[in-house]
Amino acid sequence: MQTDKLLHDFCRAVEQRNGKALAALFTEDGVYHDVFYGAFEGRENIAELIDDWFYRTATDFRWDMHDPVSDGRKLYARYTFSYRSLLPEAKGARAMFEGVAIMKLRDGLIVEYGEVANVATGFLDMNFAPERIAKIFARQNAALKARPEMARHIAD
C-alpha cells in the first residue's frame, strides 16, 4: 500500500468511527500505542480503541497527516488532530493537538503505531484544571521512564 493511501485511509477510518477499517491497516498482531489510552494489540482491540474508547468522550474527529517520510519499513508523519469533547468541563469545545506518528511497517501493513504529541494545547482547549493536567503528565512521565531506551537518560 502506498504511503499517501495508507495515511488517508488511517485518518478517514478514525473520522468515520470505523475501527474495523483502521484495524485492517494493521498486521494481525499489530499494536496501536495511543498517547492517552496506552497499547491495544491485535485487530479486534485496535477496532475497539476507535469504536469505543475514542468515541466514549469525543465526537467529530478530524485527523490530517502531513509531510510523510518512509523507507518502506518505518513511516513518520507530522499530524494535526482534533475532536469535539463530550467531557462536562469542556462544554463542547474542540480540542486540538499536534504530533508525530511513528509507524513500523511490514508488507504494506502497520506492525506498530506510536506517537509523540503536544497534548497540552488540547487540555487547555477542554478547560482541564491544572491539577488534572499535572496528573496526566505524571502518568506519561512514568511511562516514558519505564521504556528501555530511556535507561541511560535517567541513570544518574
CSV table of N, CA, C and O in Angstrom, one decimal, residues 35-128:
chain,number,residue,atom,x,y,z
A,35,VAL,N,-1.4,7.8,22.8
A,35,VAL,CA,-0.8,8.7,23.8
A,35,VAL,C,-1.7,8.8,25.0
A,35,VAL,O,-1.1,9.0,26.1
A,36,PHE,N,-3.0,8.6,24.9
A,36,PHE,CA,-3.9,8.7,26.1
A,36,PHE,C,-4.2,7.4,26.7
A,36,PHE,O,-4.2,7.2,27.9
A,37,TYR,N,-4.6,6.4,25.9
A,37,TYR,CA,-5.1,5.1,26.4
A,37,TYR,C,-4.2,4.0,26.4
A,37,TYR,O,-4.6,2.9,26.9
A,38,GLY,N,-3.0,4.1,26.0
A,38,GLY,CA,-2.0,3.0,26.0
A,38,GLY,C,-2.0,2.1,24.8
A,38,GLY,O,-2.5,2.5,23.8
A,39,ALA,N,-1.5,0.9,25.0
A,39,ALA,CA,-1.4,-0.1,23.9
A,39,ALA,C,-2.6,-1.0,23.7
A,39,ALA,O,-3.2,-1.5,24.7
A,40,PHE,N,-2.9,-1.1,22.5
A,40,PHE,CA,-4.0,-2.0,22.0
A,40,PHE,C,-3.4,-3.0,21.0
A,40,PHE,O,-3.0,-2.5,19.9
A,41,GLU,N,-3.4,-4.2,21.3
A,41,GLU,CA,-2.8,-5.2,20.5
A,41,GLU,C,-3.8,-6.1,19.8
A,41,GLU,O,-4.7,-6.6,20.4
A,42,GLY,N,-3.5,-6.3,18.5
A,42,GLY,CA,-4.4,-7.2,17.7
A,42,GLY,C,-5.5,-6.3,17.0
A,42,GLY,O,-6.0,-5.3,17.6
A,43,ARG,N,-6.0,-6.8,15.9
A,43,ARG,CA,-7.0,-6.1,15.2
A,43,ARG,C,-8.3,-5.8,15.9
A,43,ARG,O,-8.9,-4.8,15.9
A,44,GLU,N,-8.8,-6.8,16.7
A,44,GLU,CA,-10.0,-6.7,17.4
A,44,GLU,C,-9.9,-5.5,18.5
A,44,GLU,O,-10.8,-4.7,18.6
A,45,ASN,N,-8.8,-5.5,19.2
A,45,ASN,CA,-8.6,-4.5,20.2
A,45,ASN,C,-8.4,-3.1,19.6
A,45,ASN,O,-8.8,-2.1,20.1
A,46,ILE,N,-7.7,-3.1,18.4
A,46,ILE,CA,-7.5,-1.8,17.8
A,46,ILE,C,-8.8,-1.2,17.3
A,46,ILE,O,-9.1,0.0,17.4
A,47,ALA,N,-9.7,-2.1,16.8
A,47,ALA,CA,-11.0,-1.6,16.4
A,47,ALA,C,-11.8,-1.1,17.6
A,47,ALA,O,-12.5,-0.1,17.5
A,48,GLU,N,-11.7,-1.8,18.7
A,48,GLU,CA,-12.4,-1.3,19.9
A,48,GLU,C,-11.9,0.0,20.4
A,48,GLU,O,-12.6,0.9,20.8
A,49,LEU,N,-10.6,0.3,20.2
A,49,LEU,CA,-10.0,1.6,20.6
A,49,LEU,C,-10.7,2.7,19.9
A,49,LEU,O,-11.1,3.7,20.5
A,50,ILE,N,-10.9,2.5,18.6
A,50,ILE,CA,-11.6,3.5,17.8
A,50,ILE,C,-13.1,3.6,18.1
A,50,ILE,O,-13.6,4.6,18.4
A,51,ASP,N,-13.7,2.5,17.9
A,51,ASP,CA,-15.2,2.5,18.0
A,51,ASP,C,-15.7,2.8,19.4
A,51,ASP,O,-16.8,3.3,19.6
A,52,ASP,N,-15.0,2.4,20.5
A,52,ASP,CA,-15.4,2.6,21.8
A,52,ASP,C,-14.6,3.7,22.5
A,52,ASP,O,-15.2,4.7,22.9
A,53,TRP,N,-13.4,3.5,22.8
A,53,TRP,CA,-12.6,4.4,23.6
A,53,TRP,C,-12.5,5.8,23.0
A,53,TRP,O,-12.7,6.8,23.8
A,54,PHE,N,-12.2,5.9,21.7
A,54,PHE,CA,-12.1,7.3,21.1
A,54,PHE,C,-13.5,8.0,21.2
A,54,PHE,O,-13.5,9.2,21.6
A,55,TYR,N,-14.5,7.3,20.9
A,55,TYR,CA,-15.8,8.0,20.8
A,55,TYR,C,-16.6,8.0,22.2
A,55,TYR,O,-17.7,8.5,22.2
A,56,ARG,N,-16.0,7.5,23.2
A,56,ARG,CA,-16.7,7.5,24.5
A,56,ARG,C,-16.8,8.9,25.0
A,56,ARG,O,-17.9,9.2,25.7
A,57,THR,N,-15.8,9.7,24.8
A,57,THR,CA,-15.8,11.1,25.4
A,57,THR,C,-15.6,12.2,24.3
A,57,THR,O,-15.2,13.3,24.7
A,58,ALA,N,-15.8,11.8,23.0
A,58,ALA,CA,-15.5,12.8,22.0
A,58,ALA,C,-16.3,12.4,20.7
A,58,ALA,O,-16.8,11.3,20.6
A,59,THR,N,-16.4,13.4,19.8
A,59,THR,CA,-17.1,13.2,18.6
A,59,THR,C,-16.5,14.2,17.6
A,59,THR,O,-15.6,15.0,17.9
A,60,ASP,N,-16.9,14.1,16.3
A,60,ASP,CA,-16.5,15.0,15.3
A,60,ASP,C,-15.0,15.0,15.1
A,60,ASP,O,-14.4,16.1,15.2
A,61,PHE,N,-14.3,13.9,15.0
A,61,PHE,CA,-12.9,13.8,14.8
A,61,PHE,C,-12.4,14.4,13.5
A,61,PHE,O,-13.1,14.2,12.5
A,62,ARG,N,-11.3,15.0,13.5
A,62,ARG,CA,-10.6,15.5,12.3
A,62,ARG,C,-9.1,15.1,12.5
A,62,ARG,O,-8.5,15.4,13.5
A,63,TRP,N,-8.6,14.4,11.4
A,63,TRP,CA,-7.2,14.0,11.5
A,63,TRP,C,-6.6,14.1,10.2
A,63,TRP,O,-7.1,13.6,9.2
A,64,ASP,N,-5.4,14.8,10.1
A,64,ASP,CA,-4.7,15.0,8.9
A,64,ASP,C,-3.2,14.7,9.1
A,64,ASP,O,-2.7,15.1,10.2
A,65,MET,N,-2.6,14.0,8.2
A,65,MET,CA,-1.2,13.7,8.3
A,65,MET,C,-0.5,14.6,7.3
A,65,MET,O,-1.0,14.8,6.2
A,66,HIS,N,0.7,15.0,7.6
A,66,HIS,CA,1.5,16.0,6.8
A,66,HIS,C,2.9,15.5,6.7
A,66,HIS,O,3.5,14.9,7.6
A,67,ASP,N,3.5,15.8,5.5
A,67,ASP,CA,5.0,15.6,5.3
A,67,ASP,C,5.5,14.2,5.6
A,67,ASP,O,6.5,14.1,6.3
A,68,PRO,N,4.8,13.1,5.1
A,68,PRO,CA,5.3,11.8,5.4
A,68,PRO,C,6.7,11.5,4.9
A,68,PRO,O,7.1,12.0,3.8
A,69,VAL,N,7.4,10.7,5.6
A,69,VAL,CA,8.8,10.2,5.2
A,69,VAL,C,8.8,8.7,5.5
A,69,VAL,O,8.5,8.3,6.7
A,70,SER,N,9.2,7.9,4.5
A,70,SER,CA,9.2,6.5,4.8
A,70,SER,C,10.3,5.8,3.9
A,70,SER,O,10.6,6.2,2.8
A,71,ASP,N,10.8,4.7,4.5
A,71,ASP,CA,11.8,3.9,3.7
A,71,ASP,C,11.2,2.5,3.4
A,71,ASP,O,11.8,1.6,3.0
A,72,GLY,N,9.9,2.4,3.7
A,72,GLY,CA,9.2,1.1,3.5
A,72,GLY,C,9.1,0.3,4.7
A,72,GLY,O,8.2,-0.6,4.8
A,73,ARG,N,10.0,0.5,5.7
A,73,ARG,CA,9.9,-0.2,7.0
A,73,ARG,C,9.5,0.7,8.1
A,73,ARG,O,8.9,0.2,9.1
A,74,LYS,N,9.7,2.0,8.0
A,74,LYS,CA,9.3,2.9,9.0
A,74,LYS,C,8.6,4.1,8.3
A,74,LYS,O,9.0,4.4,7.2
A,75,LEU,N,7.6,4.7,8.9
A,75,LEU,CA,6.9,5.8,8.4
A,75,LEU,C,6.7,6.8,9.5
A,75,LEU,O,6.3,6.5,10.6
A,76,TYR,N,7.1,8.0,9.1
A,76,TYR,CA,7.0,9.2,10.1
A,76,TYR,C,6.1,10.2,9.4
A,76,TYR,O,6.3,10.5,8.2
A,77,ALA,N,5.1,10.8,10.1
A,77,ALA,CA,4.3,11.8,9.5
A,77,ALA,C,3.9,12.8,10.7
A,77,ALA,O,3.5,12.4,11.7
A,78,ARG,N,4.0,14.1,10.4
A,78,ARG,CA,3.5,15.1,11.3
A,78,ARG,C,2.0,15.1,11.2
A,78,ARG,O,1.5,14.9,10.1
A,79,TYR,N,1.3,15.3,12.3
A,79,TYR,CA,-0.2,15.3,12.2
A,79,TYR,C,-0.8,16.4,12.9
A,79,TYR,O,-0.2,17.0,13.9
A,80,THR,N,-2.0,16.8,12.5
A,80,THR,CA,-2.9,17.7,13.3
A,80,THR,C,-4.2,16.8,13.5
A,80,THR,O,-4.6,16.1,12.7
A,81,PHE,N,-4.7,17.0,14.7
A,81,PHE,CA,-5.8,16.1,15.2
A,81,PHE,C,-6.7,16.9,16.1
A,81,PHE,O,-6.2,17.7,16.9
A,82,SER,N,-8.0,16.8,15.9
A,82,SER,CA,-8.9,17.5,16.8
A,82,SER,C,-10.2,16.7,16.9
A,82,SER,O,-10.5,15.8,16.1
A,83,TYR,N,-10.9,17.0,17.9
A,83,TYR,CA,-12.3,16.4,18.2
A,83,TYR,C,-13.1,17.4,19.0
A,83,TYR,O,-12.5,18.2,19.7
A,84,ARG,N,-14.4,17.2,19.0
A,84,ARG,CA,-15.2,17.9,19.9
A,84,ARG,C,-15.4,17.1,21.2
A,84,ARG,O,-15.9,15.9,21.1
A,85,SER,N,-15.0,17.6,22.3
A,85,SER,CA,-15.0,16.9,23.6
A,85,SER,C,-16.4,16.8,24.2
A,85,SER,O,-17.2,17.8,24.1
A,86,LEU,N,-16.7,15.7,24.7
A,86,LEU,CA,-18.0,15.5,25.4
A,86,LEU,C,-17.9,15.5,26.9
A,86,LEU,O,-18.8,15.4,27.6
A,87,LEU,N,-16.6,15.8,27.4
A,87,LEU,CA,-16.4,15.9,28.8
A,87,LEU,C,-17.1,17.2,29.3
A,87,LEU,O,-17.1,18.2,28.7
A,88,PRO,N,-17.7,17.1,30.5
A,88,PRO,CA,-18.5,18.2,31.0
A,88,PRO,C,-17.7,19.5,31.1
A,88,PRO,O,-18.3,20.6,30.7
A,89,GLU,N,-16.5,19.5,31.6
A,89,GLU,CA,-15.7,20.7,31.7
A,89,GLU,C,-15.4,21.4,30.4
A,89,GLU,O,-15.1,22.6,30.3
A,90,ALA,N,-15.4,20.6,29.3
A,90,ALA,CA,-15.0,21.1,28.0
A,90,ALA,C,-16.1,22.0,27.4
A,90,ALA,O,-15.9,22.8,26.5
A,91,LYS,N,-17.4,21.7,27.8
A,91,LYS,CA,-18.5,22.5,27.3
A,91,LYS,C,-18.6,22.5,25.8
A,91,LYS,O,-18.8,23.5,25.1
A,92,GLY,N,-18.3,21.3,25.2
A,92,GLY,CA,-18.4,21.1,23.7
A,92,GLY,C,-17.2,21.7,22.9
A,92,GLY,O,-17.3,21.8,21.7
A,93,ALA,N,-16.2,22.1,23.6
A,93,ALA,CA,-15.0,22.7,22.9
A,93,ALA,C,-14.3,21.7,22.0
A,93,ALA,O,-14.3,20.5,22.2
A,94,ARG,N,-13.7,22.2,20.9
A,94,ARG,CA,-12.9,21.4,20.0
A,94,ARG,C,-11.5,21.4,20.6
A,94,ARG,O,-10.9,22.5,20.8
A,95,ALA,N,-11.0,20.2,20.9
A,95,ALA,CA,-9.6,20.0,21.5
A,95,ALA,C,-8.7,19.8,20.3
A,95,ALA,O,-9.0,18.9,19.5
A,96,MET,N,-7.6,20.5,20.2
A,96,MET,CA,-6.7,20.4,19.1
A,96,MET,C,-5.3,20.0,19.6
A,96,MET,O,-4.8,20.5,20.6
A,97,PHE,N,-4.7,19.1,18.8
A,97,PHE,CA,-3.4,18.5,19.1
A,97,PHE,C,-2.5,18.5,17.9
A,97,PHE,O,-3.0,18.4,16.8
A,98,GLU,N,-1.2,18.6,18.1
A,98,GLU,CA,-0.3,18.4,17.0
A,98,GLU,C,0.7,17.3,17.5
A,98,GLU,O,1.1,17.2,18.6
A,99,GLY,N,1.2,16.5,16.5
A,99,GLY,CA,2.1,15.4,16.9
A,99,GLY,C,2.8,14.8,15.7
A,99,GLY,O,2.7,15.3,14.6
A,100,VAL,N,3.5,13.7,16.0
A,100,VAL,CA,4.2,12.9,15.0
A,100,VAL,C,3.8,11.5,15.2
A,100,VAL,O,3.9,10.9,16.3
A,101,ALA,N,3.3,10.9,14.1
A,101,ALA,CA,3.0,9.5,14.0
A,101,ALA,C,4.2,8.7,13.6
A,101,ALA,O,5.0,9.1,12.7
A,102,ILE,N,4.5,7.6,14.3
A,102,ILE,CA,5.7,6.8,14.0
A,102,ILE,C,5.1,5.4,13.8
A,102,ILE,O,4.5,4.8,14.7
A,103,MET,N,5.3,4.8,12.6
A,103,MET,CA,4.8,3.5,12.2
A,103,MET,C,5.9,2.6,11.8
A,103,MET,O,6.7,3.0,11.0
A,104,LYS,N,5.9,1.4,12.3
A,104,LYS,CA,6.7,0.3,11.8
A,104,LYS,C,5.8,-0.5,10.8
A,104,LYS,O,4.7,-0.8,11.1
A,105,LEU,N,6.4,-0.8,9.6
A,105,LEU,CA,5.6,-1.4,8.5
A,105,LEU,C,6.2,-2.8,8.1
A,105,LEU,O,7.3,-3.0,8.3
A,106,ARG,N,5.3,-3.6,7.6
A,106,ARG,CA,5.7,-4.9,7.1
A,106,ARG,C,4.6,-5.2,6.0
A,106,ARG,O,3.4,-5.3,6.2
A,107,ASP,N,5.1,-5.5,4.8
A,107,ASP,CA,4.3,-5.8,3.7
A,107,ASP,C,3.1,-4.9,3.5
A,107,ASP,O,2.0,-5.3,3.2
A,108,GLY,N,3.4,-3.6,3.7
A,108,GLY,CA,2.4,-2.6,3.4
A,108,GLY,C,1.4,-2.4,4.5
A,108,GLY,O,0.5,-1.6,4.4
A,109,LEU,N,1.6,-3.1,5.6
A,109,LEU,CA,0.7,-3.0,6.8
A,109,LEU,C,1.4,-2.4,8.0
A,109,LEU,O,2.6,-2.6,8.1
A,110,ILE,N,0.7,-1.9,8.9
A,110,ILE,CA,1.3,-1.3,10.1
A,110,ILE,C,1.5,-2.5,11.2
A,110,ILE,O,0.5,-3.2,11.5
A,111,VAL,N,2.7,-2.6,11.6
A,111,VAL,CA,3.1,-3.6,12.7
A,111,VAL,C,2.9,-2.9,14.0
A,111,VAL,O,2.4,-3.5,15.0
A,112,GLU,N,3.3,-1.6,14.1
A,112,GLU,CA,3.3,-0.9,15.3
A,112,GLU,C,3.1,0.6,15.0
A,112,GLU,O,3.7,1.2,14.2
A,113,TYR,N,2.1,1.2,15.7
A,113,TYR,CA,1.9,2.6,15.6
A,113,TYR,C,2.2,3.3,17.0
A,113,TYR,O,1.7,2.8,18.0
A,114,GLY,N,2.9,4.3,17.0
A,114,GLY,CA,3.2,5.1,18.2
A,114,GLY,C,3.1,6.6,17.8
A,114,GLY,O,3.1,7.0,16.6
A,115,GLU,N,3.1,7.4,18.8
A,115,GLU,CA,3.0,8.9,18.5
A,115,GLU,C,3.7,9.7,19.7
A,115,GLU,O,3.8,9.2,20.8
A,116,VAL,N,4.2,10.8,19.3
A,116,VAL,CA,4.6,11.8,20.2
A,116,VAL,C,3.7,13.1,19.9
A,116,VAL,O,3.6,13.5,18.8
A,117,ALA,N,3.1,13.5,21.0
A,117,ALA,CA,2.1,14.6,20.7
A,117,ALA,C,2.2,15.7,21.8
A,117,ALA,O,2.5,15.4,22.9
A,118,ASN,N,1.9,16.9,21.3
A,118,ASN,CA,1.8,18.0,22.3
A,118,ASN,C,0.3,18.0,22.7
A,118,ASN,O,-0.6,18.6,22.1
A,119,VAL,N,0.1,17.4,23.9
A,119,VAL,CA,-1.3,17.3,24.3
A,119,VAL,C,-1.8,18.5,25.2
A,119,VAL,O,-2.9,18.7,25.4
A,120,ALA,N,-0.8,19.3,25.6
A,120,ALA,CA,-1.1,20.4,26.4
A,120,ALA,C,-2.2,21.4,25.8
A,120,ALA,O,-3.1,21.9,26.4
A,121,THR,N,-2.0,21.6,24.5
A,121,THR,CA,-3.0,22.5,23.8
A,121,THR,C,-4.4,22.0,23.9
A,121,THR,O,-5.3,22.8,24.1
A,122,GLY,N,-4.6,20.7,23.7
A,122,GLY,CA,-5.9,20.1,23.8
A,122,GLY,C,-6.5,20.2,25.2
A,122,GLY,O,-7.7,20.5,25.4
A,123,PHE,N,-5.6,20.0,26.2
A,123,PHE,CA,-6.1,20.1,27.6
A,123,PHE,C,-6.6,21.5,27.9
A,123,PHE,O,-7.6,21.7,28.6
A,124,LEU,N,-5.9,22.5,27.4
A,124,LEU,CA,-6.3,23.9,27.6
A,124,LEU,C,-7.6,24.2,26.9
A,124,LEU,O,-8.5,24.8,27.5
A,125,ASP,N,-7.7,23.6,25.7
A,125,ASP,CA,-9.0,23.8,24.9
A,125,ASP,C,-10.2,23.2,25.7
A,125,ASP,O,-11.3,23.8,25.6
A,126,MET,N,-9.9,22.1,26.4
A,126,MET,CA,-11.0,21.5,27.2
A,126,MET,C,-11.2,22.0,28.6
A,126,MET,O,-12.0,21.4,29.4
A,127,ASN,N,-10.5,23.0,29.0
A,127,ASN,CA,-10.6,23.7,30.3
A,127,ASN,C,-10.3,22.7,31.4
A,127,ASN,O,-10.9,22.8,32.5
A,128,PHE,N,-9.3,21.9,31.2
A,128,PHE,CA,-8.9,21.0,32.3
A,128,PHE,C,-8.2,21.8,33.4
A,128,PHE,O,-7.5,22.7,33.2
